[in-house]
Every structure is written in structure tokens, then in C-alpha cells.
Coordinates of N, CA, C and O in Angstrom, one line a residue:
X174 N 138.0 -11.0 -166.0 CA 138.5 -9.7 -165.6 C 137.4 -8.9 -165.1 O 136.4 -8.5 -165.8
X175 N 137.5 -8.6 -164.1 CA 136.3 -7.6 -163.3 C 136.2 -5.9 -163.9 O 135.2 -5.2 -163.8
X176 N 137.4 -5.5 -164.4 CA 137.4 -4.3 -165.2 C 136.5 -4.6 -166.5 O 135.5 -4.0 -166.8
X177 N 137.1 -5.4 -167.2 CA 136.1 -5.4 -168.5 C 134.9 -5.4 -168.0 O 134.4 -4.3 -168.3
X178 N 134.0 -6.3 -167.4 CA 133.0 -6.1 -166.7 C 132.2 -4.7 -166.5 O 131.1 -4.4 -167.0
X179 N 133.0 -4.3 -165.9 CA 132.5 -3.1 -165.4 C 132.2 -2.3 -166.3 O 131.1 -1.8 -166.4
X180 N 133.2 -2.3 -167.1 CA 133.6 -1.5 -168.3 C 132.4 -1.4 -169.1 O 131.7 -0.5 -169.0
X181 N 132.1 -2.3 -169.9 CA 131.1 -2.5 -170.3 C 130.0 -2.3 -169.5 O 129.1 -2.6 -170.3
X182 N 129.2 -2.0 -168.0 CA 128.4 -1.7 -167.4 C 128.6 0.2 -168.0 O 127.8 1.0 -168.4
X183 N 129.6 0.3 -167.7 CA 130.0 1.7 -168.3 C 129.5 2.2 -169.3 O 128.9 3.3 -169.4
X184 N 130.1 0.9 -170.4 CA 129.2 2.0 -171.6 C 128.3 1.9 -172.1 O 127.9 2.7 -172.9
X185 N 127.5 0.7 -171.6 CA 125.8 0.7 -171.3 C 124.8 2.0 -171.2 O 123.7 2.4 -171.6
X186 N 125.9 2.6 -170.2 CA 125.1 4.1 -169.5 C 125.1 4.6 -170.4 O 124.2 4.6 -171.2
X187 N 126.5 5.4 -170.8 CA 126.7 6.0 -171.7 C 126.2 5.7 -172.7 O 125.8 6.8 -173.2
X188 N 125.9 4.6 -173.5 CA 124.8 4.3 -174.3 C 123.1 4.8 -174.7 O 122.5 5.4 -175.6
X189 N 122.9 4.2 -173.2 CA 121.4 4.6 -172.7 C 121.0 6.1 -172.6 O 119.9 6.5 -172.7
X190 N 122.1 7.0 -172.3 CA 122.3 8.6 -172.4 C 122.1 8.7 -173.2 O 121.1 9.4 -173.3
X191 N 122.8 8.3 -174.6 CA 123.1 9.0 -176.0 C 121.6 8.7 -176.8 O 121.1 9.5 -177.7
X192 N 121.1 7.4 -176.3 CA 119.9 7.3 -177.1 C 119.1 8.1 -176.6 O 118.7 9.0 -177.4
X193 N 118.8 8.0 -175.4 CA 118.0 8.5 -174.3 C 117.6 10.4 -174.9 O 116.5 11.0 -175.0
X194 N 119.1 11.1 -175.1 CA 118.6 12.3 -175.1 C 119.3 12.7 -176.8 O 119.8 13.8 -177.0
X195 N 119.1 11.9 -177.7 CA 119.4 11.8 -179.1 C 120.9 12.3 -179.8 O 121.1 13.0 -180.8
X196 N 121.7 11.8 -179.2 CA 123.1 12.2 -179.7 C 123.9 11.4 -180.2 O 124.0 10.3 -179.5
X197 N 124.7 11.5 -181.2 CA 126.0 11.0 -181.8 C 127.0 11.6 -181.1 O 127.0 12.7 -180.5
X198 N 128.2 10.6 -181.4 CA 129.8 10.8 -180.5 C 130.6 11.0 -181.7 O 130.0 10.8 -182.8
X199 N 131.7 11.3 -181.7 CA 133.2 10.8 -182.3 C 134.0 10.6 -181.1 O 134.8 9.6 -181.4
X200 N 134.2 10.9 -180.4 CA 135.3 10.6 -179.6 C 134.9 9.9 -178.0 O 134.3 10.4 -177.1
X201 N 135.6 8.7 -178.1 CA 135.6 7.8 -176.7 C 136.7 8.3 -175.7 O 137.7 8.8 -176.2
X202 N 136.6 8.2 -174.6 CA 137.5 8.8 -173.3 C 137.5 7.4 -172.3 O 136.6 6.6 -171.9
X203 N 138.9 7.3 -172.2 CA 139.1 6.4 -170.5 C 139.9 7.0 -169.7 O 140.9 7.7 -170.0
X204 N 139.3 6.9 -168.6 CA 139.8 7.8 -167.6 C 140.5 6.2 -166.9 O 140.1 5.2 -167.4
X205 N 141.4 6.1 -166.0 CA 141.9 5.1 -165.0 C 142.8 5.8 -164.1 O 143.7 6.5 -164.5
X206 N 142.4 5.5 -162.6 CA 142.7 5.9 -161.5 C 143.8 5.0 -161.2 O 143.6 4.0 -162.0
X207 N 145.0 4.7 -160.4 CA 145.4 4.0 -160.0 C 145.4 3.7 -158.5 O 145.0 4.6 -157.8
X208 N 145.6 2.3 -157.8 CA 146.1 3.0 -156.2 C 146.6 4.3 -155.6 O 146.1 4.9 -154.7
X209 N 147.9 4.7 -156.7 CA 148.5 5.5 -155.7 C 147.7 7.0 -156.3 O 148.4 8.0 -156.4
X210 N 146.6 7.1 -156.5 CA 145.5 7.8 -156.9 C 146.3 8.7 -158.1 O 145.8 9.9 -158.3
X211 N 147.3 8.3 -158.8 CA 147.8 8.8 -160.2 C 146.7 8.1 -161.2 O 146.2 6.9 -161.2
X212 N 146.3 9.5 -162.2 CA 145.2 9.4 -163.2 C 145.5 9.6 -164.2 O 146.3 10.6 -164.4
X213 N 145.1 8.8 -165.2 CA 145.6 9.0 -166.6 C 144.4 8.9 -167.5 O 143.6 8.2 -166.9
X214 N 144.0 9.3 -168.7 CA 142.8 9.9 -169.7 C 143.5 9.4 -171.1 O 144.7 9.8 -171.4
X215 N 142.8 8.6 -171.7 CA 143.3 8.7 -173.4 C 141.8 8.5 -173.9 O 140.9 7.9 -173.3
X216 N 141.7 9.1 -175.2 CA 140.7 9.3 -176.2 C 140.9 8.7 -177.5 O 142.0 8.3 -177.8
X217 N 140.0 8.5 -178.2 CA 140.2 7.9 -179.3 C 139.6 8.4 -180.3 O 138.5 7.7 -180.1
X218 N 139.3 9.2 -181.4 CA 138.6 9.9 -182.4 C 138.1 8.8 -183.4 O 138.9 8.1 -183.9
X219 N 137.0 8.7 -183.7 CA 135.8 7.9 -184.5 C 136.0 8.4 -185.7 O 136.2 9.6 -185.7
X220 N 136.2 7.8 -187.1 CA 136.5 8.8 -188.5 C 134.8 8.5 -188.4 O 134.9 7.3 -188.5
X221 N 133.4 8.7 -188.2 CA 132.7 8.6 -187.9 C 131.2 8.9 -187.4 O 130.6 7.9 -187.1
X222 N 130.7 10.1 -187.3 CA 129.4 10.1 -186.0 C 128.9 8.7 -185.8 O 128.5 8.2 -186.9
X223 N 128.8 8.0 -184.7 CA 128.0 6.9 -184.2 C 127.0 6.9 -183.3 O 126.9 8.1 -182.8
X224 N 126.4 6.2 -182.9 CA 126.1 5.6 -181.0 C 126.2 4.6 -180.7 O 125.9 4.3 -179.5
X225 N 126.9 3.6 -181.8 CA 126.9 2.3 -181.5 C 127.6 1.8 -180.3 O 128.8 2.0 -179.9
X226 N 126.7 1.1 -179.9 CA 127.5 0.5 -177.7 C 128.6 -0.1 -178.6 O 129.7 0.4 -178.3
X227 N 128.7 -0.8 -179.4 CA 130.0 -2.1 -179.7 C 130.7 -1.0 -180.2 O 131.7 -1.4 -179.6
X228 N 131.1 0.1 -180.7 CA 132.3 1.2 -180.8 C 132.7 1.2 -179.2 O 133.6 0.5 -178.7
X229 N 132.1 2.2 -178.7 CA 132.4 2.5 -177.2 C 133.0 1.3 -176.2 O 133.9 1.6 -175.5
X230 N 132.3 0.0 -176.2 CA 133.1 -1.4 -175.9 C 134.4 -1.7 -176.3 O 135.3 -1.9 -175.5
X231 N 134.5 -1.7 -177.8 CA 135.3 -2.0 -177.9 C 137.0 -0.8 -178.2 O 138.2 -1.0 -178.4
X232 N 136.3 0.4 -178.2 CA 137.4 1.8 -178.2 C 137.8 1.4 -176.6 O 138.9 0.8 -176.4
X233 N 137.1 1.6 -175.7 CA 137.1 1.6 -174.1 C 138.3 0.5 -173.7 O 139.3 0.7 -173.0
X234 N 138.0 -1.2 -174.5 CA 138.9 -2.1 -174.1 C 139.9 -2.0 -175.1 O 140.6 -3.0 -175.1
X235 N 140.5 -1.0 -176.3 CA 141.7 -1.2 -176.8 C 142.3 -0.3 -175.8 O 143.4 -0.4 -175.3
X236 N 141.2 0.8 -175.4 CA 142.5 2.0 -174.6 C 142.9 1.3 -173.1 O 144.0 1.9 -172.7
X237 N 142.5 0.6 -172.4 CA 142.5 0.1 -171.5 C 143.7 -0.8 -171.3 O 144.6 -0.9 -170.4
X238 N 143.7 -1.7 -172.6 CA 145.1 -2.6 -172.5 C 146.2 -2.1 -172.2 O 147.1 -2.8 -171.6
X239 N 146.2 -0.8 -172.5 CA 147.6 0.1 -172.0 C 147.7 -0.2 -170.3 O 148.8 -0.7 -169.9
X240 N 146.9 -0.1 -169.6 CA 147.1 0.3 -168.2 C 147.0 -1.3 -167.5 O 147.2 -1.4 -166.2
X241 N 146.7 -2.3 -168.1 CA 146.6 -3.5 -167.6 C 148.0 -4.1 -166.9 O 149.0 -4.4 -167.6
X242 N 148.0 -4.2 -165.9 CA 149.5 -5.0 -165.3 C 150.4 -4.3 -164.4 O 151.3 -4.9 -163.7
X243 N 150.0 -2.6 -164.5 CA 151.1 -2.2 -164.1 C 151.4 -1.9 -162.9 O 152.5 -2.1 -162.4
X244 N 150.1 -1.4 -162.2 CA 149.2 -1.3 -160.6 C 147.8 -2.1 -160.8 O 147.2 -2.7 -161.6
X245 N 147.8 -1.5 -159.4 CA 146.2 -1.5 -159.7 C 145.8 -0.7 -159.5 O 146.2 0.2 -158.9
X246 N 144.4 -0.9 -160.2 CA 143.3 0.1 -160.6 C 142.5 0.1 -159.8 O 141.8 -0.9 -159.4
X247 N 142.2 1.6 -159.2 CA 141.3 1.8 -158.1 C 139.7 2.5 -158.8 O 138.7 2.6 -158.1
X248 N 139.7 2.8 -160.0 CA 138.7 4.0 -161.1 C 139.2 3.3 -162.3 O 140.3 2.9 -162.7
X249 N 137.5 3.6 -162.9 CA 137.8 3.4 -164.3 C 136.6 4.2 -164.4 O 135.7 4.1 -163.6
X250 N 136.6 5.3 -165.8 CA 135.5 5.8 -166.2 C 135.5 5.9 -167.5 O 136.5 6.0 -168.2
X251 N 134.1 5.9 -168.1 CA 134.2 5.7 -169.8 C 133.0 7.3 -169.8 O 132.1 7.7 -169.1
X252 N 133.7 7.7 -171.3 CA 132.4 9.0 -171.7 C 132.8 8.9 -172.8 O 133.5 8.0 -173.2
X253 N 132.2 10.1 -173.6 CA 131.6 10.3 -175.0 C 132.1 11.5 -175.3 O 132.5 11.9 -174.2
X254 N 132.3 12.5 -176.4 CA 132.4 13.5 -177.2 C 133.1 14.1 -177.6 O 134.3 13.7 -177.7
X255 N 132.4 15.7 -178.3 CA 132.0 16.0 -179.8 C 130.9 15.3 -179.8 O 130.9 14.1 -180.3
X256 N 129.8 15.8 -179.2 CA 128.8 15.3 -179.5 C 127.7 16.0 -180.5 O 127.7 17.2 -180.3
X257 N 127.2 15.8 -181.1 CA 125.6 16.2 -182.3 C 124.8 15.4 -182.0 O 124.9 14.2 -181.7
X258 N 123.4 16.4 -182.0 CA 122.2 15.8 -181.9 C 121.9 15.1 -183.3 O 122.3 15.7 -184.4
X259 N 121.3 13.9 -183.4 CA 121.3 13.1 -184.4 C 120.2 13.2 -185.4 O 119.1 12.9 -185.0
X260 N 120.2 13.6 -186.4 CA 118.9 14.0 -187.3 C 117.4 13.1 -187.5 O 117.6 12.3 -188.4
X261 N 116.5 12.9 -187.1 CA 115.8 12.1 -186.8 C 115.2 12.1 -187.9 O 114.0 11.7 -187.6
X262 N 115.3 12.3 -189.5 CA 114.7 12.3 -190.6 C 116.0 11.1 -191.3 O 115.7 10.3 -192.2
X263 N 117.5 11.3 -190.8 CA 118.3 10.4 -191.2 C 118.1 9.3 -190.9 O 117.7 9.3 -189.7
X264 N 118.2 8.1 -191.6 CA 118.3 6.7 -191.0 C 120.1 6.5 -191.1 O 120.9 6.9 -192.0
X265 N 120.1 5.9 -189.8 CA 121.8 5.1 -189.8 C 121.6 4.0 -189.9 O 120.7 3.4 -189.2
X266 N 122.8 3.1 -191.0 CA 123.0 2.2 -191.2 C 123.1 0.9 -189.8 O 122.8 -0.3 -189.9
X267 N 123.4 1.2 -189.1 CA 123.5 0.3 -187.4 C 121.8 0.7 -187.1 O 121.5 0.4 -185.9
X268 N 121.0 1.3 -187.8 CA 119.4 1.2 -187.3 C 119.2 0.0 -187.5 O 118.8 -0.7 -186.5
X269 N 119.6 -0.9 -189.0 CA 119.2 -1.7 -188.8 C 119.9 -3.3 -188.5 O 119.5 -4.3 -189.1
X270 N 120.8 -3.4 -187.7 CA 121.6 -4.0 -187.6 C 120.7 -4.8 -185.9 O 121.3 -5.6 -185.2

């Protein structure tokens, strides 16, 4: 499937942001465009602060299953937030994973 693909190119970025400029998420966002350029957004709340890519992977491909089959998909976009800057005296448990 060329969406998952992507998808995951997706939250790569958004990954590479969160480390990049030190932030934790709770909440995952999919945006999906269709052909007939109708857009639909669902979110997913983290019981959680993370950054871990395999959350955002795998929040991104449960919310996604919804839109699978029905058209096609012209847009897909993945983001982040509720975000906090991450305390850099705390260690998280996925440090060392």
C-alpha cells in the first residue's frame, strides 16, 4: 500500500521535528483529502507525553483504516499536539529502548 508508505515518510518528519527542537506530543492528527477534494481530520489522545515514531506510526495507521476503500485518496497528512518541551534532566523510559 503506497499510503502506508508515505505515511510513515510522514511521521519520520514529524519525528525528526520533535527531537530536533525538544518536544513531547499527546495527541496524533490525520488529515485525508479525497478526490472529490472532501477533507476529513481525526485525532487520537496519548494517556501519555511521548516522541516515540512507533506511537505516531502506529496512531496514524489505526486512524487511517477508517478512510481505506471508500474513494480515493488524493492527501494524507500526519501532525503532533499538545505539545511540551521535554525536560532534559528527565530520562524516558523509550531512551533506552
Amino acid at each position: 500500500m503506497k499510503i502506508a508508505a508515505f505515511l510513515e515518510l510522514l511521521a519520520e518528519s514529524v519525528h525528526r521535528a520533535l527531537l530536533r527542537d525538544g518536544f513531547l506530543f499527546k495527541i496524533v492528527t490525520l488529515r485525508v483529502r479525497y478526490e472529490d477534494f472532501s477533507t476529513y481530520t481525526r485525532s487520537k489522545t496519548i494517556p501519555v507525553w511521548t516522541s516515540d515514531i512507533f506511537v505516531i506510526k502506529r496512531v496514524t495507521m489505526q486512524l487511517l483504516s477508517e478512510f481505506i476503500g471508500k474513494q480515493k485518496i488524493r492527501l494524507v497528512g500526519v501532525g503532533v499536539s499538545r505539545l511540551r518541551e521535554r525536560d532534559t534532566r528527565q530520562t524516558l523510559i523509550t531512551d533506552y529502548l
